[in-house]
Coordinates of C-alpha atoms in Angstrom, one line a residue:
X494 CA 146.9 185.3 -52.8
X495 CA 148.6 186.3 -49.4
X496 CA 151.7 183.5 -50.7
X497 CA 152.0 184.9 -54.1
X498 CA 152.2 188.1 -52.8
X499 CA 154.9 187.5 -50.3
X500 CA 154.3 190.5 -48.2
X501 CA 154.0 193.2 -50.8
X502 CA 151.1 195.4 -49.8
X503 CA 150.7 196.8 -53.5
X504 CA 151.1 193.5 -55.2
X505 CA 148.5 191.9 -52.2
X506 CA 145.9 194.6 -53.1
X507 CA 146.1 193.7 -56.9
X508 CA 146.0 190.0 -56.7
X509 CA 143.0 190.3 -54.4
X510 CA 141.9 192.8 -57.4
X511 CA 142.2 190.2 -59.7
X512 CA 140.1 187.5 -57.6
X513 CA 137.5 190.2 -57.8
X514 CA 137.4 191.0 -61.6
X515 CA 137.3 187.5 -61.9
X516 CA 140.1 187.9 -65.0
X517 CA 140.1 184.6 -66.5
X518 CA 143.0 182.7 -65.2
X519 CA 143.8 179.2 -63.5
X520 CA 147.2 180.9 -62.1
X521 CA 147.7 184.4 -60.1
X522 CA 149.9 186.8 -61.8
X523 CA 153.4 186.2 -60.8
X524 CA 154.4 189.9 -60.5
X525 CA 152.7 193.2 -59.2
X526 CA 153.2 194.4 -62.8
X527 CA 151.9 191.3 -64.3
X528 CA 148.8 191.2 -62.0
X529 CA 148.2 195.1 -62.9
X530 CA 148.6 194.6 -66.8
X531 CA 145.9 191.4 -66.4
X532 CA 143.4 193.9 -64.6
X533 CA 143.6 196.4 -67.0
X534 CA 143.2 193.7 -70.2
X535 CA 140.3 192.8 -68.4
X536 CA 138.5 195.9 -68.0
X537 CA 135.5 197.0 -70.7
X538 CA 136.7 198.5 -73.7
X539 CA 135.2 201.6 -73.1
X540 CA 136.8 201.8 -69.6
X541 CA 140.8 200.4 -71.0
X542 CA 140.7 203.4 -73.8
X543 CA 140.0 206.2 -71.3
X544 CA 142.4 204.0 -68.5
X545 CA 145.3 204.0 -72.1
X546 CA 144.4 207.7 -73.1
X547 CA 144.6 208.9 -69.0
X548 CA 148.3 207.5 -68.9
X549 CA 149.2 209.5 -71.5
X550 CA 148.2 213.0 -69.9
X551 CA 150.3 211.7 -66.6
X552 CA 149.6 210.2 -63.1
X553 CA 147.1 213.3 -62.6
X554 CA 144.8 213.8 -65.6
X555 CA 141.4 215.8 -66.3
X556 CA 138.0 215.2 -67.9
X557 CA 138.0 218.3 -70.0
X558 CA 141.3 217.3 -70.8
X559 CA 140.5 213.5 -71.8
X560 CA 137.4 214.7 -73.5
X561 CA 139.5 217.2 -75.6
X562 CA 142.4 214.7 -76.8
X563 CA 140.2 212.4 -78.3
X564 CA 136.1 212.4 -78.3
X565 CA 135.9 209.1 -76.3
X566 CA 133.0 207.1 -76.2
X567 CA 131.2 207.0 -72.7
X568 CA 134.1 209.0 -70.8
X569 CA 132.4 209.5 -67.7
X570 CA 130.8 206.0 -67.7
X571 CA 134.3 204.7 -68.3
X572 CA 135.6 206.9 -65.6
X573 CA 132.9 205.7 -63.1
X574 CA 134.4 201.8 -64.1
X575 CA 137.9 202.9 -63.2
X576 CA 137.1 204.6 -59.7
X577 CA 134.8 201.6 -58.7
X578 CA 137.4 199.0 -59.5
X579 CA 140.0 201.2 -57.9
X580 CA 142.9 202.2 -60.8
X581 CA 142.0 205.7 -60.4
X582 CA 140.3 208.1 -57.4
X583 CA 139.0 211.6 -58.0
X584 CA 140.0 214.5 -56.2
X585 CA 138.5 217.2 -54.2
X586 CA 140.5 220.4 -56.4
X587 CA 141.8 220.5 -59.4
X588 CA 145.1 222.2 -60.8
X589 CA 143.4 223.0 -63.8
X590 CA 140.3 225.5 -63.5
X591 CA 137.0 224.7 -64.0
X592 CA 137.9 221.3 -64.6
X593 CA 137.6 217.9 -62.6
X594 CA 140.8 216.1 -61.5
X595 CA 141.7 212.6 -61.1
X596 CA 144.8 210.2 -60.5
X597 CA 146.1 206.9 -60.6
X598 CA 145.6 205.3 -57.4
X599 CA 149.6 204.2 -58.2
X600 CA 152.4 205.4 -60.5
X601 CA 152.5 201.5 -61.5
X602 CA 149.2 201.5 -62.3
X603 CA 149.9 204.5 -64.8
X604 CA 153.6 203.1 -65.9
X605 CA 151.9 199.6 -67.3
X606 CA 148.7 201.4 -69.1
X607 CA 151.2 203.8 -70.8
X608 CA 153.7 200.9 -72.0
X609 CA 151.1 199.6 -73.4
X610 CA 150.4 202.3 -75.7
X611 CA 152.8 202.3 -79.5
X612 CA 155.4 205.1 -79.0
X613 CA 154.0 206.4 -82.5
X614 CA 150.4 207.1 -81.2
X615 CA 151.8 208.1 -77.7
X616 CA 153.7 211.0 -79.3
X617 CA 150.3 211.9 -81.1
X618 CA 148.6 212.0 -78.2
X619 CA 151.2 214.3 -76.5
X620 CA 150.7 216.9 -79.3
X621 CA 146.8 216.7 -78.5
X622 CA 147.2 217.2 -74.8
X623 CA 149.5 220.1 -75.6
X624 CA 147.7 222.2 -78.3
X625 CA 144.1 221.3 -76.3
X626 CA 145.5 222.8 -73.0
X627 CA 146.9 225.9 -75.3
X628 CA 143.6 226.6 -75.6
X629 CA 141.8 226.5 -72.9
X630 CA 144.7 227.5 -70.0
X631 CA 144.4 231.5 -68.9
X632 CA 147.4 230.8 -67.5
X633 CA 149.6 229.2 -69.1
X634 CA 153.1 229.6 -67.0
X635 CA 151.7 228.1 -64.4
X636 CA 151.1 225.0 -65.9
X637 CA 153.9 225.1 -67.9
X638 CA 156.0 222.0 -66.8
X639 CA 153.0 220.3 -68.0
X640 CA 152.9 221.9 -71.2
X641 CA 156.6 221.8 -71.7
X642 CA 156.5 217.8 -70.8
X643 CA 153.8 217.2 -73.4
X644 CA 155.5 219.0 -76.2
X645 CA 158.8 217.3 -75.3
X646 CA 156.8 214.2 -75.3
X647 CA 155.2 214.7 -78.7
X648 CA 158.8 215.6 -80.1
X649 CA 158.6 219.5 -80.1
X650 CA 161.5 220.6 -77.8
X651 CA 161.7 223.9 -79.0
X652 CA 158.1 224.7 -77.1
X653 CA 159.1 222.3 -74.9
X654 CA 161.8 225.1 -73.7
X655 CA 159.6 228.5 -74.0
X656 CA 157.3 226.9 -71.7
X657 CA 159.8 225.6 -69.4
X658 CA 161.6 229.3 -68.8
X659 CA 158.3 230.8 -68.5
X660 CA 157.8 228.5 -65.4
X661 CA 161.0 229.3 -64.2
X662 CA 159.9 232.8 -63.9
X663 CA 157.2 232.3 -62.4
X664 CA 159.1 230.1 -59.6
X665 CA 161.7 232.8 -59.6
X666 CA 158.9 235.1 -58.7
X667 CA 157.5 232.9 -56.2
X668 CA 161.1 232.7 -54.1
X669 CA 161.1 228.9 -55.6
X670 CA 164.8 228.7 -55.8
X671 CA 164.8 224.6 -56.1
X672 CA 162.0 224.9 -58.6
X673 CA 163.2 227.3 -60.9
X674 CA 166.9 226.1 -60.6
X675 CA 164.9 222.1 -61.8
X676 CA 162.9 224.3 -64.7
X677 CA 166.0 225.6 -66.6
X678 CA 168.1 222.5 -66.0
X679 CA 165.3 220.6 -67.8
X680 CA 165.2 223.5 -70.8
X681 CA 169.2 223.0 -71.1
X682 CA 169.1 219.0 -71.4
X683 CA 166.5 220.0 -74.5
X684 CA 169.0 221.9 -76.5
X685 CA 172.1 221.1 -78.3
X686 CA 172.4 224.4 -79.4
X687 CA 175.7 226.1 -78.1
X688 CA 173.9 229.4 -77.9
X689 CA 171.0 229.0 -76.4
X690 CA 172.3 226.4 -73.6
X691 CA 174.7 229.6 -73.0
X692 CA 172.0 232.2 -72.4
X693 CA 170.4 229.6 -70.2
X694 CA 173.2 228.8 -68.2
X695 CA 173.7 232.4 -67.9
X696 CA 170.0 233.0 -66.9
X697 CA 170.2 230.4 -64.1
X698 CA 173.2 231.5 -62.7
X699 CA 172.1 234.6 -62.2
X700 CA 168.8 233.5 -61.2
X701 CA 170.5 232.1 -58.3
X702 CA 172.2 235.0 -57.4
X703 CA 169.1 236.9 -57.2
X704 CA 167.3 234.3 -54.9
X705 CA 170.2 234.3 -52.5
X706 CA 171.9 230.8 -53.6
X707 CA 174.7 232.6 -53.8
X708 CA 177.2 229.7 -53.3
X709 CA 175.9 228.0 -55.7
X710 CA 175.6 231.4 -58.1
X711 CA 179.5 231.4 -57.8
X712 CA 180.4 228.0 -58.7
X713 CA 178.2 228.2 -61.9
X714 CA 179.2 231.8 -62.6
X715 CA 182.9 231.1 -62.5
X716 CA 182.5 228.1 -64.4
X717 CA 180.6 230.0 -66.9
X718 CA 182.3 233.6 -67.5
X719 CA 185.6 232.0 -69.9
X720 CA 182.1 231.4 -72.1
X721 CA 180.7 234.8 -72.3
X722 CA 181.5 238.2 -73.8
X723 CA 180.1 241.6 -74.2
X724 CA 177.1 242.3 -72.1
X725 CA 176.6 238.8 -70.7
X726 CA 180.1 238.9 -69.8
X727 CA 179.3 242.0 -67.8
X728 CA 175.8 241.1 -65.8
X729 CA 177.3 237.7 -64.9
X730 CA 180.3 239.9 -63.5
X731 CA 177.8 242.1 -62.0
X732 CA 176.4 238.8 -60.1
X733 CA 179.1 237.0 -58.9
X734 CA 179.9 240.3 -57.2
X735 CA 177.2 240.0 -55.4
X736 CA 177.2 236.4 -54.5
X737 CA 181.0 236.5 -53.6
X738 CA 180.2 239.7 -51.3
X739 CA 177.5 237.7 -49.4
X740 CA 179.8 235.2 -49.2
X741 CA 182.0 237.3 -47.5
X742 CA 184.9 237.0 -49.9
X743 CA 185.9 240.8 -49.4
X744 CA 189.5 240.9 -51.7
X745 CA 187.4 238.9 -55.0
X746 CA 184.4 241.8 -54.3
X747 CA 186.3 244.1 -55.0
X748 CA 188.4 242.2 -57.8
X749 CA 185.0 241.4 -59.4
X750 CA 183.4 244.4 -59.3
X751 CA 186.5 246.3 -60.7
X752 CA 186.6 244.1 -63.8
X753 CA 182.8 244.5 -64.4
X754 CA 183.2 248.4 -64.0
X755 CA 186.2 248.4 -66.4
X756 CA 184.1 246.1 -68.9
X757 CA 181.0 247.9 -69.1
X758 CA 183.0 251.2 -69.7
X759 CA 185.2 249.9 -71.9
X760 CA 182.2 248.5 -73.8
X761 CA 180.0 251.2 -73.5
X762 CA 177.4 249.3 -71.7
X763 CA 177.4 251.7 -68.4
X764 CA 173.5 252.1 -69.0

């Protein structure tokens, strides 16, 4: 065991794992992943389809939310199988209300059970993760990178995006700069309509200007504004004023400002 694993603490623990489950073999796995996928072919049937349907919700999954995907036989007896053989741990809180958390005790561990799941029935299970936590969240911006990555998952990247801004704002609200800045970069790469990835540009631009980035607010405003008209034209004026004043760039201030104040009068758009 200590040869094969040549060091590698992860891939030690798992082909000691392997001597333990006694997984019928003459020869070790010959790779960490290898060793991992013969553990989990090993494991009770009951145990690999709640291990299979767990890698679907992520590396940090739920027993409401297992139970609600699919009614699994013998889910918290399966459960009990995992933690003792050490693929997954539970913890002390959960994320989700009400509701008991666990985790993978390693990405990899998560990575081979969901490759080993048909892409077909993986984006089914997606679209049952998504619509069961619909239903039961209070809150559903706040989990929404989790709702938005099921519903991308399960081929839906229209919800994929409302839940995805709706996170935004709530990391806008929370001061999150990085967070929200991630949030609407992810809704963008999900659209290839010109429209849309406009008005979300223009919404993380400005976004960014209102959480003080506001080097960052110029480069994307300036980049952006040959793009917009009308009112959009005018807030991301409106904006980059502000960011290029904090930036102490006195002369394009008052440049800026100017053309949105000429704009928004020559538009009507003063209110």
């Amino acid at each position: 065991v200590v040869s094969v694993a040549e060091g590698n603490p992860l891939f030690l623990e798992e082909l000691a794992a392997s001597v333990t489950d006694e997984i019928a073999s003459e020869e070790l796995p010959t790779t960490v992943l290898a060793a991992i996928a013969a553990r989990i072919d090993a494991l009770p049937g009951a145990a690999r389809t709640v291990l299979l349907h767990a890698s679907v919700i992520g590396q940090t999954f739920w027993h409401d939310v297992l139970n609600g995907m699919a009614q699994l036989d013998d889910l918290d007896g399966g459960l009990d199988a995992l933690d003792a053989r050490g693929l997954v741990v539970r913890r002390p809180s959960s994320q989700v209300g009400g509701d008991v958390e666990f985790a993978f005790k390693h990405v990899l561990i998560r990575d081979v059970a969901y490759g080993t799941i048909p892409r077909t029935t993986r984006r089914e299970l997606h679209g049952e993760i998504a619509r069961y936590l619909e239903q039961v969240l209070s809150d559903r911006p706040d989990l929404g990178w989790l709702l938005a990555h099921h519903w991308r998952e399960a081929g839906e990247p229209v919800r994929a995006i409302t839940y995805l801004l709706a996170a935004a704002e709530r990391a806008r609200d929370a001061l999150a700069v990085d967070e929200a800045h991630d949030l609407l970069t992810r809704a963008l790469d999900l659209t290839d309509d010109a429209d849309e990835r406009r008005r979300i540009r223009l919404r993380r631009s400005i976004m960014l200007a209102e959480l003080g980035a506001f080097a960052r607010a110029d480069r994307e405003l300036t980049d952006l504004l040959p793009e917009l008209e009308g009112r959009e034209e005018v807030e991301a004026l409106l904006a980059l004023a502000k960011s290029v004043h904090w930036t102490e760039q006195t002369d394009r201030t008052r440049e800026v400002s100017d053309l949105a104040a000429t704009l928004a009068s020559e538009r009507g758009l003063n209110d």
